[in-house]
Amino acid sequence: MGAATLYQAAKRGASVLGIDRFDPPHTHGSTHGETRITRLAVGEGPQYVPLVKRSHDIWRELTAATGQELLYLSGLLTVAPNVSGGGAGHFGDFVELSANVAANYGLPVTRMTAADVRNTYPIYNVSDDYNALLDPNGGVVDCDNAVAVQLQQAQALGATALMNTQVMSVNKTAIGNEVITAQGTFTASKVVNATGSWLKSFIPADRHAYFRITRQVIYWFGVDDPTLFQPDRCPGVIWPGPTDDDYLGGFPMLPNRTPGLKVLTERRVHEYDPDTVNRNVPPEEIEDFVNVVLKDRIQGLQLDNCLHAKVCLYTDTPDDHFIIDTHPDNQNMMVVSPCSGHGFKHSAAIGESLAQWSLDGQSEIDLSAFAWK
Ligand SMILES: Cc1cc2nc3c(=O)[nH]c(=O)nc-3n(C[C@H](O)[C@H](O)[C@H](O)COP(=O)(O)OP(=O)(O)OC[C@H]3O[C@@H](n4cnc5c(N)ncnc54)[C@H](O)[C@@H]3O)c2cc1C
């Protein structure tokens, strides 16, 4: 969110400084692991469609400007149990919700039975008690490179990037903000606070309960035949199972990136601190993931050959939606939450909207659905 905001503000000719306590792209927050799923038929709600559509446009613009491929439209398969209410997280029947959003916006999608999925994509062993929806405009975005490219472009356009510098506090002043860092103090008429899982240190204590930080693991497994898992033959998949513990997300393999198929689940029971969370993934955790989530679902996957596992952080709100609003005590600081495990696909447009808010006082895309209330 920060890299996107910096790029968009620089594009508008603003005098803009981006500050990060690490050196993005890095592996400490919520954005690493090479890929993020994207889809236009956003089952989480129609309020997200303008953001994801605009983000796709921005990534295409960045690719045209830099030659760096960012968006891979492999298609995105949403799978859900046939029973009513089956689906992803708090949202409910995700096939139906995604189909409704597609219908509202006139987006092309294809409904599929489990047999259709197995015939078209034999790698996905979907059982007969599931149905599916294919979004041909979905796929994956290369998140690490998207961050890197936006930071490079921002600096080429005149932005300053101050990395490995922690912001200690942001103080409201008569004319804007005073930003206190370990490297000195800066003044800014507007601040966009996109500090991810560290956001709680900048908001009043009575709002801390809105943000729940959980530890997630991304895995890469060896495959028998890599050609079957390339974006042209392997759509991304979001595939909840019968219990809360066996959600499966699958990502096509990208050229020249980490070998192996990237897969993950979601674990939302325990809460963590981003500075002390255990970043190691012990063998028994990998074994548990294979047995509970992965076994029998993807053909051609080497279940005994986990090549890498990386910890990444979710920060969830109680209803799993986003918060993008001004700071409760400072009208010159905008706060953007790290978006409940589904924010990256919207990030380029969120950055543009935050730059518009900073420079014009409001954004073109309506963000009112993401207000604190
Ligand atoms: C495992 C996993 C899978 C996901 N899958 C998807 C998906 O498929 N599709 C999708 O759309 N989304 C997905 N998401 C969600 C998405 O990745 C996040 O919504 C998004 O990346 C959050 O970006 P962010 O900029 O808010 O946070 P971050 O990338 O964590 O950035 C926050 C930044 O703030 C900096 N910072 C913090 N405190 C300070 C300070 N005091 N001073 C200076 N800098 C500071 C940090 O160093 C960091 O760089 C997933 C997330 C995870 C963890």
Coordinates of C-alpha atoms and ligand atoms in Angstrom, one line a residue:
M1 CA 0.0 0.0 0.0
G2 CA 2.9 2.3 0.8
A3 CA 4.8 1.7 -2.4
A4 CA 1.7 2.2 -4.5
T5 CA 0.9 5.5 -2.7
L6 CA 4.5 6.7 -3.1
Y7 CA 4.4 5.9 -6.9
Q8 CA 1.0 7.6 -7.4
A9 CA 1.9 10.7 -5.5
A10 CA 5.2 11.1 -7.4
K11 CA 3.3 10.6 -10.7
R12 CA 1.2 13.6 -9.7
G13 CA 4.4 15.7 -9.1
A14 CA 4.0 15.9 -5.3
S15 CA 6.9 16.4 -3.0
V16 CA 6.7 13.0 -1.4
L17 CA 8.8 10.9 1.1
G18 CA 8.3 7.2 1.6
I19 CA 9.6 5.8 4.9
D20 CA 10.0 2.1 5.8
R21 CA 11.6 0.4 8.8
F22 CA 12.8 -2.3 6.5
D23 CA 13.8 -2.2 2.8
P24 CA 10.8 -3.4 0.7
P25 CA 10.2 -5.8 -0.9
H26 CA 11.1 -7.7 2.3
T27 CA 9.8 -10.7 4.3
H28 CA 8.8 -9.2 7.6
G29 CA 5.2 -8.1 6.8
S30 CA 2.3 -9.2 4.7
T31 CA 3.4 -8.9 1.1
H32 CA 6.2 -11.4 0.4
G33 CA 6.0 -14.9 -1.2
E34 CA 6.0 -13.8 -4.9
T35 CA 2.4 -14.1 -5.8
R36 CA -1.1 -13.0 -4.8
I37 CA -4.4 -14.2 -6.2
T38 CA -6.4 -11.6 -8.0
R39 CA -10.0 -11.8 -9.5
L40 CA -12.5 -9.3 -10.8
A41 CA -15.5 -11.2 -9.5
V42 CA -14.7 -10.3 -5.9
G43 CA -16.9 -12.4 -3.7
E44 CA -16.1 -10.2 -0.7
G45 CA -18.4 -7.6 -2.1
P46 CA -19.2 -5.2 -5.0
Q47 CA -17.4 -2.3 -3.3
Y48 CA -14.1 -4.0 -4.2
V49 CA -14.6 -4.3 -8.0
P50 CA -13.5 -0.7 -9.0
L51 CA -10.4 -1.1 -6.9
V52 CA -9.3 -4.4 -8.5
K53 CA -10.1 -3.3 -12.0
R54 CA -8.1 -0.1 -11.6
S55 CA -5.2 -2.1 -10.0
H56 CA -5.1 -4.4 -13.1
D57 CA -4.9 -1.3 -15.3
I58 CA -2.1 0.2 -13.2
W59 CA -0.1 -3.0 -13.3
R60 CA -0.5 -3.1 -17.1
E61 CA 0.7 0.5 -17.3
L62 CA 3.8 -0.4 -15.2
T63 CA 4.5 -3.4 -17.4
A64 CA 4.3 -1.3 -20.5
A65 CA 6.7 1.3 -18.9
T66 CA 9.2 -1.1 -17.5
G67 CA 8.9 -4.4 -19.4
Q68 CA 8.4 -6.1 -16.0
E69 CA 5.6 -8.7 -16.2
L70 CA 3.4 -8.3 -13.1
L71 CA -0.1 -9.7 -13.9
Y72 CA -0.6 -13.3 -15.0
L73 CA -4.2 -13.9 -16.0
S74 CA -4.3 -17.6 -15.6
G75 CA -7.9 -17.5 -14.6
L76 CA -9.1 -18.0 -11.1
L77 CA -11.2 -20.9 -10.0
T78 CA -13.4 -20.5 -6.9
V79 CA -14.5 -23.8 -5.5
A80 CA -17.2 -24.2 -2.8
P81 CA -19.2 -27.0 -1.2
N82 CA -22.7 -27.6 -2.8
V83 CA -24.3 -27.1 0.5
S84 CA -25.7 -23.7 1.2
G85 CA -23.4 -21.4 3.2
G86 CA -20.2 -23.2 2.2
G87 CA -17.3 -20.9 1.3
A88 CA -14.5 -18.7 2.4
G89 CA -14.1 -17.2 5.9
H90 CA -16.9 -15.0 7.1
F91 CA -18.3 -14.4 3.7
G92 CA -20.5 -17.5 3.0
D93 CA -21.0 -19.3 -0.2
F94 CA -18.2 -17.9 -2.2
V95 CA -19.2 -19.3 -5.6
E96 CA -22.7 -17.7 -5.3
L97 CA -21.3 -14.4 -3.9
S98 CA -18.7 -14.2 -6.7
A99 CA -21.3 -15.0 -9.4
N100 CA -23.6 -12.3 -8.0
V101 CA -20.8 -9.7 -8.1
A102 CA -19.9 -10.7 -11.6
A103 CA -23.6 -10.4 -12.7
N104 CA -23.8 -6.9 -11.1
Y105 CA -20.8 -5.7 -13.1
G106 CA -21.4 -7.7 -16.3
L107 CA -18.2 -9.6 -15.8
P108 CA -17.7 -12.9 -17.7
V109 CA -17.5 -16.0 -15.5
T110 CA -18.2 -19.7 -16.1
R111 CA -20.0 -21.9 -13.7
M112 CA -18.5 -25.4 -13.5
T113 CA -19.5 -28.7 -11.9
A114 CA -16.8 -30.7 -10.1
A115 CA -16.6 -33.0 -13.2
D116 CA -16.1 -30.0 -15.5
V117 CA -13.2 -28.9 -13.3
R118 CA -11.6 -32.4 -13.3
N119 CA -12.0 -32.6 -17.1
T120 CA -10.6 -29.2 -17.8
Y121 CA -7.9 -29.0 -15.1
P122 CA -7.0 -32.6 -14.2
I123 CA -4.5 -31.4 -11.6
Y124 CA -7.5 -30.3 -9.4
N125 CA -9.2 -33.3 -7.8
V126 CA -12.4 -31.6 -6.9
S127 CA -15.0 -34.0 -5.4
D128 CA -18.6 -34.2 -6.6
D129 CA -20.0 -32.4 -3.6
Y130 CA -18.4 -29.2 -4.8
N131 CA -19.1 -26.7 -7.6
A132 CA -16.9 -24.0 -9.0
L133 CA -16.8 -20.7 -10.8
L134 CA -14.0 -19.7 -13.2
D135 CA -13.1 -16.0 -13.5
P136 CA -11.1 -15.6 -16.7
N137 CA -9.9 -12.2 -15.7
G138 CA -8.4 -13.6 -12.5
G139 CA -5.0 -15.1 -11.9
V140 CA -2.0 -13.9 -9.9
V141 CA 0.0 -10.8 -9.5
D142 CA 3.7 -10.8 -8.8
C143 CA 3.6 -9.0 -5.5
D144 CA 7.3 -8.6 -4.7
N145 CA 8.0 -7.2 -8.1
A146 CA 5.0 -5.0 -8.1
V147 CA 6.3 -3.4 -4.9
A148 CA 9.9 -3.1 -6.3
V149 CA 8.7 -1.6 -9.6
Q150 CA 6.4 1.0 -7.9
L151 CA 9.3 2.1 -5.6
Q152 CA 11.7 2.3 -8.6
Q153 CA 9.2 4.3 -10.7
A154 CA 8.4 6.6 -7.7
Q155 CA 12.1 7.5 -7.3
A156 CA 12.6 7.9 -11.0
L157 CA 9.7 10.5 -10.8
G158 CA 11.4 12.4 -8.0
A159 CA 10.1 10.7 -4.8
T160 CA 12.5 10.2 -1.9
A161 CA 12.6 6.7 -0.3
L162 CA 14.0 6.5 3.2
M163 CA 14.5 2.8 3.9
N164 CA 15.6 1.0 7.1
T165 CA 14.2 3.9 9.1
Q166 CA 11.5 3.4 11.7
V167 CA 8.8 6.0 12.2
M168 CA 8.5 6.4 16.0
S169 CA 5.4 8.7 16.0
V170 CA 3.3 11.1 14.0
N171 CA 2.3 14.2 15.7
K172 CA -0.5 16.5 14.6
T173 CA 0.5 20.1 14.2
A174 CA -1.2 23.3 13.2
I175 CA -0.4 22.9 9.6
G176 CA -0.2 19.1 9.2
N177 CA 2.1 16.5 10.7
E178 CA 5.5 16.1 12.3
V179 CA 6.9 12.7 11.6
I180 CA 9.5 11.6 14.1
T181 CA 11.9 8.9 12.9
A182 CA 15.2 7.4 14.1
Q183 CA 16.9 9.5 11.3
G184 CA 15.3 12.8 12.1
T185 CA 12.0 14.7 12.0
F186 CA 10.0 15.6 8.9
T187 CA 7.0 17.8 8.4
A188 CA 4.2 16.8 6.0
S189 CA 0.9 18.4 5.2
K190 CA -0.5 14.9 4.7
V191 CA 0.5 11.4 6.0
V192 CA -0.6 8.1 4.7
N193 CA 0.0 5.5 7.3
A194 CA 0.3 2.0 5.7
T195 CA 2.3 0.3 8.5
G196 CA 0.6 -3.1 8.0
S197 CA 0.7 -5.4 11.1
W198 CA 2.4 -2.6 13.0
L199 CA -0.5 -0.2 12.6
K200 CA -1.7 -0.5 16.2
S201 CA 1.2 1.6 17.4
F202 CA -0.2 4.6 15.6
I203 CA -3.9 4.4 16.6
P204 CA -5.8 5.0 19.8
A205 CA -5.9 2.0 22.2
D206 CA -9.7 1.7 22.0
R207 CA -9.3 0.7 18.3
H208 CA -6.6 -2.0 18.8
A209 CA -9.2 -4.7 19.1
Y210 CA -10.2 -4.1 15.5
F211 CA -7.0 -5.6 14.2
R212 CA -6.1 -9.2 14.8
I213 CA -2.6 -10.4 13.6
T214 CA -2.3 -14.0 12.7
R215 CA 0.6 -16.2 11.5
Q216 CA 0.2 -17.7 8.1
V217 CA 2.5 -20.1 6.2
I218 CA 3.2 -20.2 2.5
Y219 CA 4.6 -23.5 1.1
W220 CA 6.2 -24.6 -2.1
F221 CA 6.1 -28.3 -3.1
G222 CA 7.9 -30.1 -5.9
V223 CA 5.8 -31.2 -8.9
D224 CA 6.2 -34.1 -11.3
D225 CA 5.6 -32.1 -14.4
P226 CA 6.1 -28.3 -14.1
T227 CA 4.5 -27.7 -17.5
L228 CA 1.1 -28.6 -16.0
F229 CA 1.4 -25.8 -13.4
Q230 CA 2.3 -22.9 -15.7
P231 CA -0.2 -20.0 -15.8
D232 CA -1.5 -21.1 -19.3
R233 CA -2.6 -24.5 -17.9
C234 CA -3.1 -23.9 -14.2
P235 CA -5.6 -21.3 -12.9
G236 CA -5.2 -20.1 -9.4
V237 CA -7.6 -21.7 -7.0
I238 CA -9.4 -20.7 -3.8
W239 CA -10.9 -23.9 -2.4
P240 CA -12.4 -24.2 1.1
G241 CA -12.9 -27.6 2.6
P242 CA -15.6 -29.0 4.9
T243 CA -14.1 -27.5 8.0
D244 CA -12.4 -24.2 8.9
D245 CA -9.0 -25.8 8.9
D246 CA -8.8 -27.1 5.4
Y247 CA -9.0 -24.0 3.1
L248 CA -6.6 -24.4 0.2
G249 CA -5.2 -21.7 -1.9
G250 CA -3.1 -22.6 -5.0
F251 CA -1.0 -20.4 -7.3
P252 CA 0.4 -21.2 -10.8
M253 CA 4.1 -21.3 -11.1
L254 CA 5.7 -18.2 -12.6
P255 CA 8.6 -18.2 -15.0
N256 CA 12.0 -17.7 -13.3
R257 CA 10.6 -17.7 -9.8
T258 CA 10.9 -20.1 -6.8
P259 CA 10.5 -23.6 -8.2
G260 CA 7.6 -25.7 -7.0
L261 CA 3.9 -25.1 -6.6
K262 CA 2.9 -22.4 -4.1
V263 CA 0.0 -23.5 -1.8
L264 CA -1.3 -22.2 1.5
T265 CA -4.1 -22.4 4.0
E266 CA -5.4 -20.0 6.7
R267 CA -5.0 -20.2 10.4
R268 CA -6.9 -17.6 12.4
V269 CA -7.0 -19.1 15.9
H270 CA -4.0 -17.6 17.7
E271 CA -3.0 -14.0 17.8
Y272 CA 0.6 -12.8 17.4
D273 CA 2.9 -9.8 17.7
P274 CA 4.7 -9.0 14.4
D275 CA 8.0 -8.4 16.2
T276 CA 8.1 -11.7 18.1
V277 CA 6.1 -14.1 15.9
N278 CA 8.0 -17.4 15.2
R279 CA 9.2 -17.2 11.6
N280 CA 10.4 -20.8 11.5
V281 CA 8.2 -23.6 10.1
P282 CA 9.0 -26.9 11.8
P283 CA 8.7 -30.2 9.9
E284 CA 5.7 -31.3 12.0
E285 CA 3.8 -28.1 10.9
I286 CA 4.5 -29.0 7.2
E287 CA 3.3 -32.6 7.8
D288 CA 0.2 -31.4 9.5
F289 CA -0.5 -29.1 6.5
V290 CA -0.1 -32.0 4.1
N291 CA -2.4 -34.3 6.1
V292 CA -5.1 -31.8 6.9
V293 CA -5.2 -29.6 3.8
L294 CA -3.2 -30.9 0.8
K295 CA -3.5 -34.7 0.6
D296 CA -5.6 -36.0 -2.4
R297 CA -6.5 -32.5 -3.7
I298 CA -3.8 -31.7 -6.3
Q299 CA -2.5 -34.3 -8.8
G300 CA 1.2 -34.5 -9.6
L301 CA 2.3 -32.8 -6.4
Q302 CA 5.2 -34.3 -4.4
L303 CA 3.7 -34.3 -0.9
D304 CA 7.0 -35.5 0.6
N305 CA 9.0 -32.7 -1.1
C306 CA 8.3 -29.3 0.5
L307 CA 10.9 -27.1 -1.0
H308 CA 10.3 -23.9 1.0
A309 CA 8.0 -22.6 3.7
K310 CA 7.7 -19.0 4.7
V311 CA 5.7 -17.2 7.5
C312 CA 3.6 -14.2 6.5
L313 CA 1.2 -12.1 8.5
Y314 CA -2.6 -11.5 8.2
T315 CA -4.2 -8.6 10.0
D316 CA -7.9 -9.2 10.1
T317 CA -10.8 -6.8 11.1
P318 CA -13.8 -8.4 12.8
D319 CA -15.8 -8.6 9.5
D320 CA -12.7 -9.2 7.3
H321 CA -13.3 -6.0 5.4
F322 CA -10.8 -3.2 5.0
I323 CA -10.4 0.1 7.0
I324 CA -9.3 3.0 4.9
D325 CA -10.1 6.3 6.7
T326 CA -8.6 9.3 8.4
H327 CA -7.0 8.7 11.8
P328 CA -9.6 9.2 14.6
D329 CA -7.6 12.1 16.1
N330 CA -5.9 13.5 13.0
Q331 CA -7.7 14.6 9.9
N332 CA -4.4 15.0 8.0
M333 CA -3.4 11.4 8.4
M334 CA -5.0 8.6 6.4
V335 CA -4.8 5.1 7.8
V336 CA -5.0 2.0 5.6
S337 CA -5.3 -1.5 7.2
P338 CA -3.3 -4.4 5.8
C339 CA -6.6 -5.7 4.6
S340 CA -7.6 -9.0 6.2
G341 CA -5.7 -11.4 3.9
H342 CA -7.2 -10.2 0.6
G343 CA -5.8 -6.7 0.0
F344 CA -3.0 -7.0 -2.5
K345 CA -5.2 -7.3 -5.6
H346 CA -6.6 -3.8 -4.7
S347 CA -3.3 -2.2 -3.5
A348 CA -2.3 -0.3 -6.7
A349 CA -5.7 1.5 -6.8
I350 CA -5.7 2.0 -3.0
G351 CA -2.4 3.8 -3.4
E352 CA -3.8 5.9 -6.2
S353 CA -6.9 6.7 -4.1
L354 CA -4.7 7.7 -1.1
A355 CA -2.5 9.9 -3.3
Q356 CA -5.7 11.6 -4.6
W357 CA -7.0 12.0 -1.0
S358 CA -3.7 13.6 -0.1
L359 CA -3.5 16.0 -3.0
D360 CA -7.2 16.6 -3.9
G361 CA -8.9 16.0 -0.6
Q362 CA -10.9 13.0 -2.0
S363 CA -10.5 9.9 -4.2
E364 CA -12.2 9.1 -7.5
I365 CA -13.1 5.6 -6.3
D366 CA -15.6 5.7 -3.5
L367 CA -13.9 4.4 -0.3
S368 CA -16.8 5.1 2.1
A369 CA -17.4 1.3 2.5
F370 CA -14.1 1.1 4.3
A371 CA -14.7 3.8 6.9
W372 CA -14.2 3.1 10.6
K373 CA -18.0 3.0 11.2
Ligands
LIG1 C1 0.0 -15.6 3.3 C2 -0.8 -14.5 2.7 C3 -1.5 -14.7 1.6 C4 -2.2 -13.6 1.0 N1 -2.9 -13.9 -0.2 C5 -3.5 -12.9 -0.8 C6 -4.1 -13.1 -2.1 O1 -4.0 -14.2 -2.6 N2 -4.7 -12.0 -2.7 C7 -4.7 -10.8 -2.1 O2 -5.3 -9.9 -2.7 N3 -4.2 -10.5 -0.9 C8 -3.6 -11.6 -0.2 N4 -3.0 -11.4 1.0 C9 -3.1 -10.0 1.6 C10 -2.1 -9.0 1.1 O3 -0.9 -9.6 0.8 C11 -2.1 -7.8 2.0 O4 -3.4 -7.3 2.2 C12 -1.1 -6.8 1.6 O5 0.1 -7.3 1.1 C13 -0.8 -5.8 2.7 O6 0.1 -4.8 2.3 P1 0.5 -3.7 3.3 O7 1.2 -2.7 2.5 O8 -0.7 -3.2 4.0 O9 1.4 -4.4 4.4 P2 2.9 -4.7 4.5 O10 3.4 -5.2 3.2 O11 3.2 -5.5 5.7 O12 3.6 -3.3 4.6 C14 3.7 -2.6 5.8 C15 5.0 -1.8 5.8 O13 5.1 -0.9 6.9 C16 6.4 -0.9 7.4 N5 6.4 -0.4 8.7 C17 5.7 -0.9 9.8 N6 5.9 -0.1 10.9 C18 6.7 0.9 10.5 C19 7.3 2.0 11.2 N7 7.1 2.3 12.5 N8 8.1 2.8 10.5 C20 8.3 2.6 9.2 N9 7.8 1.6 8.5 C21 7.0 0.8 9.1 C22 6.8 -2.3 7.3 O14 8.2 -2.5 7.3 C23 6.2 -2.8 5.9 O15 7.1 -2.6 4.9 C24 -2.2 -12.4 1.6 C25 -1.5 -12.1 2.8 C26 -0.7 -13.2 3.3 C27 0.1 -12.9 4.5

